[in-house]
């Protein structure tokens, strides 16, 4: 099975605490925002936080 071509995204693998995953799944379902977009937002916020303090 061929992987889908990603033009504007980069695939990566990670893991989360079980309790975070349950809440993350619920958030994505409640907001109807794709998980990849939620992760983008979280990473952007994290980078801003450390850029200000670094």
PDB file of C-alpha atoms in Angstrom:
ATOM      1  CA  UNK A   1       0.000   0.000   0.000  1.00  0.00           C
ATOM      2  CA  UNK A   2       1.484   3.339  -1.065  1.00  0.00           C
ATOM      3  CA  UNK A   3       1.665   6.233   1.374  1.00  0.00           C
ATOM      4  CA  UNK A   4      -0.272   9.365   0.487  1.00  0.00           C
ATOM      5  CA  UNK A   5       1.861  12.176  -0.927  1.00  0.00           C
ATOM      6  CA  UNK A   6       2.269  14.943   1.654  1.00  0.00           C
ATOM      7  CA  UNK A   7       3.093  18.292   0.073  1.00  0.00           C
ATOM      8  CA  UNK A   8       2.555  20.763   2.928  1.00  0.00           C
ATOM      9  CA  UNK A   9       3.044  18.421   5.868  1.00  0.00           C
ATOM     10  CA  UNK A  10       5.724  16.151   7.331  1.00  0.00           C
ATOM     11  CA  UNK A  11       4.821  12.806   8.854  1.00  0.00           C
ATOM     12  CA  UNK A  12       6.232  12.022  12.298  1.00  0.00           C
ATOM     13  CA  UNK A  13       5.506   9.516  15.042  1.00  0.00           C
ATOM     14  CA  UNK A  14       5.141  10.164  18.744  1.00  0.00           C
ATOM     15  CA  UNK A  15       3.226   8.943  21.775  1.00  0.00           C
ATOM     16  CA  UNK A  16       1.063  10.543  24.467  1.00  0.00           C
ATOM     17  CA  UNK A  17       0.006   9.655  27.973  1.00  0.00           C
ATOM     18  CA  UNK A  18      -3.190   7.593  27.850  1.00  0.00           C
ATOM     19  CA  UNK A  19      -5.185  10.214  29.736  1.00  0.00           C
ATOM     20  CA  UNK A  20      -4.034  12.954  27.348  1.00  0.00           C
ATOM     21  CA  UNK A  21      -5.015  10.868  24.349  1.00  0.00           C
ATOM     22  CA  UNK A  22      -8.535  10.349  25.670  1.00  0.00           C
ATOM     23  CA  UNK A  23      -8.955  14.094  26.217  1.00  0.00           C
ATOM     24  CA  UNK A  24      -7.361  14.878  22.839  1.00  0.00           C
ATOM     25  CA  UNK A  25      -9.759  12.527  21.052  1.00  0.00           C
ATOM     26  CA  UNK A  26     -12.707  14.112  22.865  1.00  0.00           C
ATOM     27  CA  UNK A  27     -11.545  17.629  21.954  1.00  0.00           C
ATOM     28  CA  UNK A  28     -11.185  16.740  18.283  1.00  0.00           C
ATOM     29  CA  UNK A  29     -14.630  15.149  18.262  1.00  0.00           C
ATOM     30  CA  UNK A  30     -16.325  18.005  20.143  1.00  0.00           C
ATOM     31  CA  UNK A  31     -14.746  20.778  18.059  1.00  0.00           C
ATOM     32  CA  UNK A  32     -14.747  18.816  14.790  1.00  0.00           C
ATOM     33  CA  UNK A  33     -11.205  20.134  14.240  1.00  0.00           C
ATOM     34  CA  UNK A  34      -8.811  17.573  12.726  1.00  0.00           C
ATOM     35  CA  UNK A  35      -6.207  16.266  15.144  1.00  0.00           C
ATOM     36  CA  UNK A  36      -3.393  17.360  12.830  1.00  0.00           C
ATOM     37  CA  UNK A  37      -4.647  20.955  12.995  1.00  0.00           C
ATOM     38  CA  UNK A  38      -4.913  20.781  16.792  1.00  0.00           C
ATOM     39  CA  UNK A  39      -1.336  19.478  16.975  1.00  0.00           C
ATOM     40  CA  UNK A  40      -0.172  22.304  14.683  1.00  0.00           C
ATOM     41  CA  UNK A  41      -1.783  24.832  17.043  1.00  0.00           C
ATOM     42  CA  UNK A  42      -0.241  23.211  20.123  1.00  0.00           C
ATOM     43  CA  UNK A  43       3.261  23.130  18.603  1.00  0.00           C
ATOM     44  CA  UNK A  44       2.955  26.753  17.446  1.00  0.00           C
ATOM     45  CA  UNK A  45       1.962  27.796  20.995  1.00  0.00           C
ATOM     46  CA  UNK A  46       4.846  25.803  22.472  1.00  0.00           C
ATOM     47  CA  UNK A  47       7.366  27.372  20.087  1.00  0.00           C
ATOM     48  CA  UNK A  48       6.081  30.873  20.896  1.00  0.00           C
ATOM     49  CA  UNK A  49       6.333  30.144  24.627  1.00  0.00           C
ATOM     50  CA  UNK A  50       9.967  29.060  24.447  1.00  0.00           C
ATOM     51  CA  UNK A  51      10.946  31.729  21.948  1.00  0.00           C
ATOM     52  CA  UNK A  52       9.781  34.432  24.398  1.00  0.00           C
ATOM     53  CA  UNK A  53      11.595  32.827  27.329  1.00  0.00           C
ATOM     54  CA  UNK A  54      14.701  31.770  25.434  1.00  0.00           C
TER      55      UNK A  54
END
